[in-house]
Structure formats: C-alpha cells, structure tokens
Tab-separated table of C-alpha atoms in Angstrom:
chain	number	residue	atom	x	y	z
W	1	UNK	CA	-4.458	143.692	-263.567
W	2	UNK	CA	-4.020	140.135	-263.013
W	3	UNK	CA	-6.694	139.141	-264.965
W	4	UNK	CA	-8.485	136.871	-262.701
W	5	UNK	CA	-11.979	138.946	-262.256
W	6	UNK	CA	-14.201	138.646	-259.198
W	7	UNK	CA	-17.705	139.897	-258.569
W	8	UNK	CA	-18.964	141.548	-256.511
W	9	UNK	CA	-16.470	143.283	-254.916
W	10	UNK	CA	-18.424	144.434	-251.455
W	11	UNK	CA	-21.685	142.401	-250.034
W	12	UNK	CA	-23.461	143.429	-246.957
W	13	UNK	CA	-26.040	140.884	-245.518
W	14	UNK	CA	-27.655	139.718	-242.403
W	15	UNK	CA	-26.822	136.744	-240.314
W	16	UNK	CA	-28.804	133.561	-241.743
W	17	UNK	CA	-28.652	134.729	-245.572
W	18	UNK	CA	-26.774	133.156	-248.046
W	19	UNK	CA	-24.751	134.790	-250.978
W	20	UNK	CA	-22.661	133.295	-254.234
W	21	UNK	CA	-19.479	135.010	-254.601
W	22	UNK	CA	-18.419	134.332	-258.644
W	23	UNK	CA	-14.915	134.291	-260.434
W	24	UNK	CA	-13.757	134.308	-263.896
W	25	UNK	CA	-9.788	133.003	-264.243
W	26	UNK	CA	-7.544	134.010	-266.378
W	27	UNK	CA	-8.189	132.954	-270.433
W	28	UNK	CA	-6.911	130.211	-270.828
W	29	UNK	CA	-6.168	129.097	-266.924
W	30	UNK	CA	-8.189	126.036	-265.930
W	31	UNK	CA	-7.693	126.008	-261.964
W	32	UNK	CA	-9.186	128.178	-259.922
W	33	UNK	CA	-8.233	128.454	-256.334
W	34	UNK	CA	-10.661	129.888	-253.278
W	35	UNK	CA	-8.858	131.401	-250.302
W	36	UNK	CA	-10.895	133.659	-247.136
W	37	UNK	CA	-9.032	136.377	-245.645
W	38	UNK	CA	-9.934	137.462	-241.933
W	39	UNK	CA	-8.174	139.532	-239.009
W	40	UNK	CA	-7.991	136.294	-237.175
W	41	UNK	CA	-7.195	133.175	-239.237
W	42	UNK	CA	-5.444	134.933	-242.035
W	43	UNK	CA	-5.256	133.707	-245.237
W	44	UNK	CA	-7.025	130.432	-245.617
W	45	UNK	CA	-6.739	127.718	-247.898
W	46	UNK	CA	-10.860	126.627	-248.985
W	47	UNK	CA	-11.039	125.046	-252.359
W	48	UNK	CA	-9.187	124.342	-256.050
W	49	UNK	CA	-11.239	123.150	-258.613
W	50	UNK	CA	-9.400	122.078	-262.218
W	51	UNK	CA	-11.580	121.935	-265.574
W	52	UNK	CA	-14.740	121.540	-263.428
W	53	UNK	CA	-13.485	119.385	-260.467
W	54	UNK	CA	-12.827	119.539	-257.314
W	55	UNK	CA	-9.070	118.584	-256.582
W	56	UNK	CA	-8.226	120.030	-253.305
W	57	UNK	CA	-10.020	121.143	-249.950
W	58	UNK	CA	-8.708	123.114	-247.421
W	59	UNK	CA	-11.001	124.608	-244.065
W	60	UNK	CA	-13.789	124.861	-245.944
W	61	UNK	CA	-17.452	124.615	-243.050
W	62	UNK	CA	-19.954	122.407	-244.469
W	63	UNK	CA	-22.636	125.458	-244.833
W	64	UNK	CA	-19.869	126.837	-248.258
W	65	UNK	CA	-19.749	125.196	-251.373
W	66	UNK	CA	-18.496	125.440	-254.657
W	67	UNK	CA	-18.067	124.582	-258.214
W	68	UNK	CA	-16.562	125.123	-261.318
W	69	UNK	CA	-18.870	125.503	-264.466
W	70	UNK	CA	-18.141	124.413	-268.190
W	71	UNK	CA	-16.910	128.103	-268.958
W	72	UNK	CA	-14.375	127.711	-266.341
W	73	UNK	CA	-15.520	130.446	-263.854
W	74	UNK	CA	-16.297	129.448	-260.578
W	75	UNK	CA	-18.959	130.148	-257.563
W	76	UNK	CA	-18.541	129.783	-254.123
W	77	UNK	CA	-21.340	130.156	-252.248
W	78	UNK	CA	-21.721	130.552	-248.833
W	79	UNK	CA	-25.015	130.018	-246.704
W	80	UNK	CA	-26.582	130.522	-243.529
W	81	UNK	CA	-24.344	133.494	-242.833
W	82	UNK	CA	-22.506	134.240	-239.203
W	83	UNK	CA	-20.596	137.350	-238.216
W	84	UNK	CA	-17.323	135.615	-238.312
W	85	UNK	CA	-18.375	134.468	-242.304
W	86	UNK	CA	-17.064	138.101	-242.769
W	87	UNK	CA	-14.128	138.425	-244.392
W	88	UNK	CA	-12.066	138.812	-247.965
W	89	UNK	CA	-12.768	136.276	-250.236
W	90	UNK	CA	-10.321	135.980	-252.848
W	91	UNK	CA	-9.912	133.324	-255.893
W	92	UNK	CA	-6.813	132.600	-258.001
W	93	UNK	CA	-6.310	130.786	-260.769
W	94	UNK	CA	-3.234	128.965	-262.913
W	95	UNK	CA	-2.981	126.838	-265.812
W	96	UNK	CA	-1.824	123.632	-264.050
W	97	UNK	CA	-4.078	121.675	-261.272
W	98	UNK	CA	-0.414	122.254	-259.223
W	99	UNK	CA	-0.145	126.074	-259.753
W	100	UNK	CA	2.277	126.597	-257.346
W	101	UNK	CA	4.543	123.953	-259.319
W	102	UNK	CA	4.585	125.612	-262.366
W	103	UNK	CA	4.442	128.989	-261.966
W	104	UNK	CA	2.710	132.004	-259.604
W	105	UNK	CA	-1.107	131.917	-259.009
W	106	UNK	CA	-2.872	135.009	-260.009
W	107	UNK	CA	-5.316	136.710	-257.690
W	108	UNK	CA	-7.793	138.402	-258.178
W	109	UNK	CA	-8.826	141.527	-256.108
W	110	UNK	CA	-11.245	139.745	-253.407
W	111	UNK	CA	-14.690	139.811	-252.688
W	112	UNK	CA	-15.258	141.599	-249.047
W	113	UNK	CA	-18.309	139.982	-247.659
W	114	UNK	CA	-20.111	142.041	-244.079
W	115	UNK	CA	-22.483	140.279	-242.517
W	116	UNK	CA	-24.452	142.577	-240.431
L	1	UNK	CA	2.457	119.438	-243.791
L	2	UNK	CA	3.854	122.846	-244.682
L	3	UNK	CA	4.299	125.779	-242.630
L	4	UNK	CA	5.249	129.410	-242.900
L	5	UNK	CA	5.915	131.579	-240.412
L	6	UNK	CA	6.335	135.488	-240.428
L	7	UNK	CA	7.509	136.652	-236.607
L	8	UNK	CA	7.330	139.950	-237.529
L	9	UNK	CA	3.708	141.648	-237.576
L	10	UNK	CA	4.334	145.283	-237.919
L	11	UNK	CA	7.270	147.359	-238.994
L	12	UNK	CA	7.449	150.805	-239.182
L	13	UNK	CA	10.901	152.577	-241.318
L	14	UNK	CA	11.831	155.839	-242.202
L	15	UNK	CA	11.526	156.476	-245.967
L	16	UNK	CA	15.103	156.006	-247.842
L	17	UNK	CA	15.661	152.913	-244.132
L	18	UNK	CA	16.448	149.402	-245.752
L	19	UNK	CA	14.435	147.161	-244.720
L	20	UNK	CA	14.079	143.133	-243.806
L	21	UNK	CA	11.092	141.126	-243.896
L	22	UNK	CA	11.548	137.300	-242.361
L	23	UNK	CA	10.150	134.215	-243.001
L	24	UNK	CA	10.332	130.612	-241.835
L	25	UNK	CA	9.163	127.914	-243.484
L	26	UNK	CA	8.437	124.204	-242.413
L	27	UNK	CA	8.479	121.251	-244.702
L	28	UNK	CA	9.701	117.862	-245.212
L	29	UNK	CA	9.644	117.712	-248.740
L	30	UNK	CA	12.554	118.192	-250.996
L	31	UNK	CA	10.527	120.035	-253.581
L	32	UNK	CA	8.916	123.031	-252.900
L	33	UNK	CA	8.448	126.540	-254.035
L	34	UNK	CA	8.788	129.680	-252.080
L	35	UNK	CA	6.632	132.803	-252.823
L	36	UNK	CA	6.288	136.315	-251.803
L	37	UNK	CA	2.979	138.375	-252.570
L	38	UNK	CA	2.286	141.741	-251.578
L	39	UNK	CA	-0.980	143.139	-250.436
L	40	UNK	CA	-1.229	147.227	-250.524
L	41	UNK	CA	-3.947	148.748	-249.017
L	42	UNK	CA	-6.341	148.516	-252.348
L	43	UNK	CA	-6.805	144.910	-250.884
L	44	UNK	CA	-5.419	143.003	-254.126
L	45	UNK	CA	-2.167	139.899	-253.692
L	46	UNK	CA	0.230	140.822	-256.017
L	47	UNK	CA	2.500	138.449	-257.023
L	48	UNK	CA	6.467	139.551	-256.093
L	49	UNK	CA	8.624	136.447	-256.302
L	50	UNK	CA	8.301	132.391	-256.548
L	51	UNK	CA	11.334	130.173	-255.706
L	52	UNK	CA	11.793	126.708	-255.963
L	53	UNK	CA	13.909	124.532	-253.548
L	54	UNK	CA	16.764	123.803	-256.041
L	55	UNK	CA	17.550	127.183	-256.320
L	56	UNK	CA	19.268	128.644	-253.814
L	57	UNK	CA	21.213	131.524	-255.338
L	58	UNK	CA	20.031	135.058	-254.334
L	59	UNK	CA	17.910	137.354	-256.219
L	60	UNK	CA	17.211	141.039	-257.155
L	61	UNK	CA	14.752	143.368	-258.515
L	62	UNK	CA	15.405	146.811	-258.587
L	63	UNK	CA	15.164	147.835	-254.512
L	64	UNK	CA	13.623	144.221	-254.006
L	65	UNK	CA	16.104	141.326	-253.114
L	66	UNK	CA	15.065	137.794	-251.486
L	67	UNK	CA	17.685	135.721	-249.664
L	68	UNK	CA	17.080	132.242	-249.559
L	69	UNK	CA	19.027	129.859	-247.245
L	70	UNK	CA	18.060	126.079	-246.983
L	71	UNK	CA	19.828	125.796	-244.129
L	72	UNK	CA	17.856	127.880	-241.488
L	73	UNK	CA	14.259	127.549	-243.829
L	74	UNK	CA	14.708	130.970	-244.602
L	75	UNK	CA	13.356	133.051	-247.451
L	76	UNK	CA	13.612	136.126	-246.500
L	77	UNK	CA	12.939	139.534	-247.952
L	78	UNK	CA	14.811	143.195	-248.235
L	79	UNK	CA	13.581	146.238	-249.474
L	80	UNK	CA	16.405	148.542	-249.697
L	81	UNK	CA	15.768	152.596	-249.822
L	82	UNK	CA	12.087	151.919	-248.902
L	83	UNK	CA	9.666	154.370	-250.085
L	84	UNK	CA	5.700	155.267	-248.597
L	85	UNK	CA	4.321	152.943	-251.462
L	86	UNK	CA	6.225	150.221	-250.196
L	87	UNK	CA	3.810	150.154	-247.279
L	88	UNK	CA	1.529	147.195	-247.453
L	89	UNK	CA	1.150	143.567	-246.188
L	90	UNK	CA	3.476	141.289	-247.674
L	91	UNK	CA	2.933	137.472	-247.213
L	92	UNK	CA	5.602	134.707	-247.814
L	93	UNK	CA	3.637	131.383	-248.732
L	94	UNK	CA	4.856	127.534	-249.629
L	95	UNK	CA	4.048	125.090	-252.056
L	96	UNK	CA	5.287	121.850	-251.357
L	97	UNK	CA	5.206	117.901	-251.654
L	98	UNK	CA	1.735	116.382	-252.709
L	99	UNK	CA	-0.303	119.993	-252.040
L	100	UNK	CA	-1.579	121.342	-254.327
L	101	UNK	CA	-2.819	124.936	-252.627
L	102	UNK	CA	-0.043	127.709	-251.478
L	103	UNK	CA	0.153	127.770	-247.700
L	104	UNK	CA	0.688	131.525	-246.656
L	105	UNK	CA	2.553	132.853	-243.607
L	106	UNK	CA	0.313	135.558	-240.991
L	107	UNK	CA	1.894	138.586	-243.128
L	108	UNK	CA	4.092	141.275	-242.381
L	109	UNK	CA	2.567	145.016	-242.486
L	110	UNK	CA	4.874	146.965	-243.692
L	111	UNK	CA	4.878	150.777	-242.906
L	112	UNK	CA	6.945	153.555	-244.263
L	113	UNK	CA	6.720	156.685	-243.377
L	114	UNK	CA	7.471	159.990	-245.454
C-alpha cells in the first residue's frame, strides 16, 4: 500500500459527459502528480500541483483540468468525454515539488475511466 | 528534453530463466535520476529502484539487480531465477535537468511461465 488513495477506481460513461477523478497523497506529501495510461500513448505526463499550485504541465487537452485543494488532495476532472479519454488515470505524490530529485514518487492504484 | 526508451515489448522466460530487461535513456543534463517501477496485472506502479547520475556502481536486491552504465545511457534491469509473479509490466522512467515530472519508457511486459 503506497498510501496515495484514489477514487473511484472504475467509471463507465458516455461520450460528451464529464467526470472528476479525486486523490488523497500520502500524509504529509504536498505534490501530487497526474499521469493517463493508454494502449497507445503509454504513460503520460498531465499535471503536478505543490501545496495547491500548479507547477508543471505535461499533454494535458484543454477539455481536463485540475486542482489541488487546502487539504492537499487533488481532482482532475475531465469533460466532454471521447472514446480515446479512456484510459488509467493514475496520481502520485512526494514531499518535494521535484519528487523525482529527492526520492521515488508513490502511486497510487489508478482510476480506469470507459467511456462507452 | 528527456527520453527513455524500452526496445523490448514482450518477453516470454521459462520459470527458474534469468532474465534482462533494457533501457535507454536520452538526456543532456548531468543530473538525473533513473527509476524502475513495476506494474503487475492488479494495475498498481510499484516502485523497484531510483538511481541518480553520480552513482554508477551496480546494485542488488535479492533476484533483482540493475546495471547502470553512463556510457551507453543504459540502466538496465536483470531478474535472475525468474518466477510466474515476476510477470508484469515494468517501466524504466527519468528525471532530469529543470523537470520536474518522471518521463517513463513504453514498458516491458514481462511473462514467465510455470
């Protein structure tokens, strides 16, 4: 158990629908990181936010967004839903805003989005 | 910019084989850090290794071992005596320069079989 939790962890929905996919780091971790996962593109980069702001942006379309509350969890929310939105939607978090500079990033165990 | 690549997209051992998983990195920074995550077929990363550029001496865990080489951008990674819960995806990823996000190679499924 890494410790980073994710909910939920399967969503089925149509095509022009939107969803909010939420994560809770680790205690005590103040970065949260947002990577997709799909059969074609791999694992993609999207967002980092650190104690509520955004830091770093990957290949994130213009129809996601996300943010990072007071509590430190985080939402990502994606709207106006296409096939290819369907994937495994992971975050990870780490203490530092340069997680990957001071130690591992811990994942959490994905949310797998269908859209139908 | 920072790239990893992993050539090899399926392998498929006998249980007890030794086996090598390769990746290639890309960067022109002098500090980065090297990781290796594996991804069974629950769906979850889980963290394996992390590396950073100034360390180049080889390491091991039990039947893992990771052999890094500066020299050919190599990190690359040896399970020896594999066993059928050694199958999974395993991805090598980078860190490096002014990023701030891992960069992860395509992934390597892994398959042993009994």
């Amino acid at each position: 158990d890494s410790g980073v939790t994710q909910t939920p962890k399967h969503l089925i929905t149509a095509t022009g629908q939107r969803v909010t996919l939420r994560c809770s780091p680790r205690s005590g971790d103040l970065s949260v990181y947002w990577y997709q996962q799909s059969l074609d593109q791999g694992l993609q980069f999207l967002i980092q936010y650190y104690n509520g702001e955004e830091r770093a942006k990957g290949n994130i379309l213009e129809r996601f967004s996300a943010q990072q509350f007071p509590d430190l969890h985080s939402e990502l929310n994606l709207s106006s839903l296409e096939l290819g939105d369907s994937a495994l939607y992971f975050c990870a978090s780490s203490v530092s805003d340069r997680g990957g500079y001071t130690g591992e990033l811990f994942f959490g165990e994905g949310s797998r989005l269908t859209v139908l | 910019a920072q790239k990893v690549t992993q050539a090899q997209t399926e392998i498929s051992v006998v249980e007890k084989e030794d086996v090598t998983l390769d990746c290639v990195y890309e960067t022109r920074d002098t500090t980065y850090y090297l990781f290796w995550y594996k991804q069974p077929p629950s769906g979850e990363l889980v963290f394996l290794i992390r590396r950073n550029s100034f360390d180049e001496q080889n390491e091991i865990s039990g039947r893992y071992s990771w052999n890094f080489q500066k020299s050919t951008s190599s990190f690359n990674f040896t399970i020896t005596a594999s066993q059928v819960v050694d199958s999974a995806v395993y991805f090598c990823a980078l860190v490096s320069g002014s990023a701030r996000q891992l960069t992860f190679g395509s992934g390597t499924q892994l398959t042993v079989l009994p």
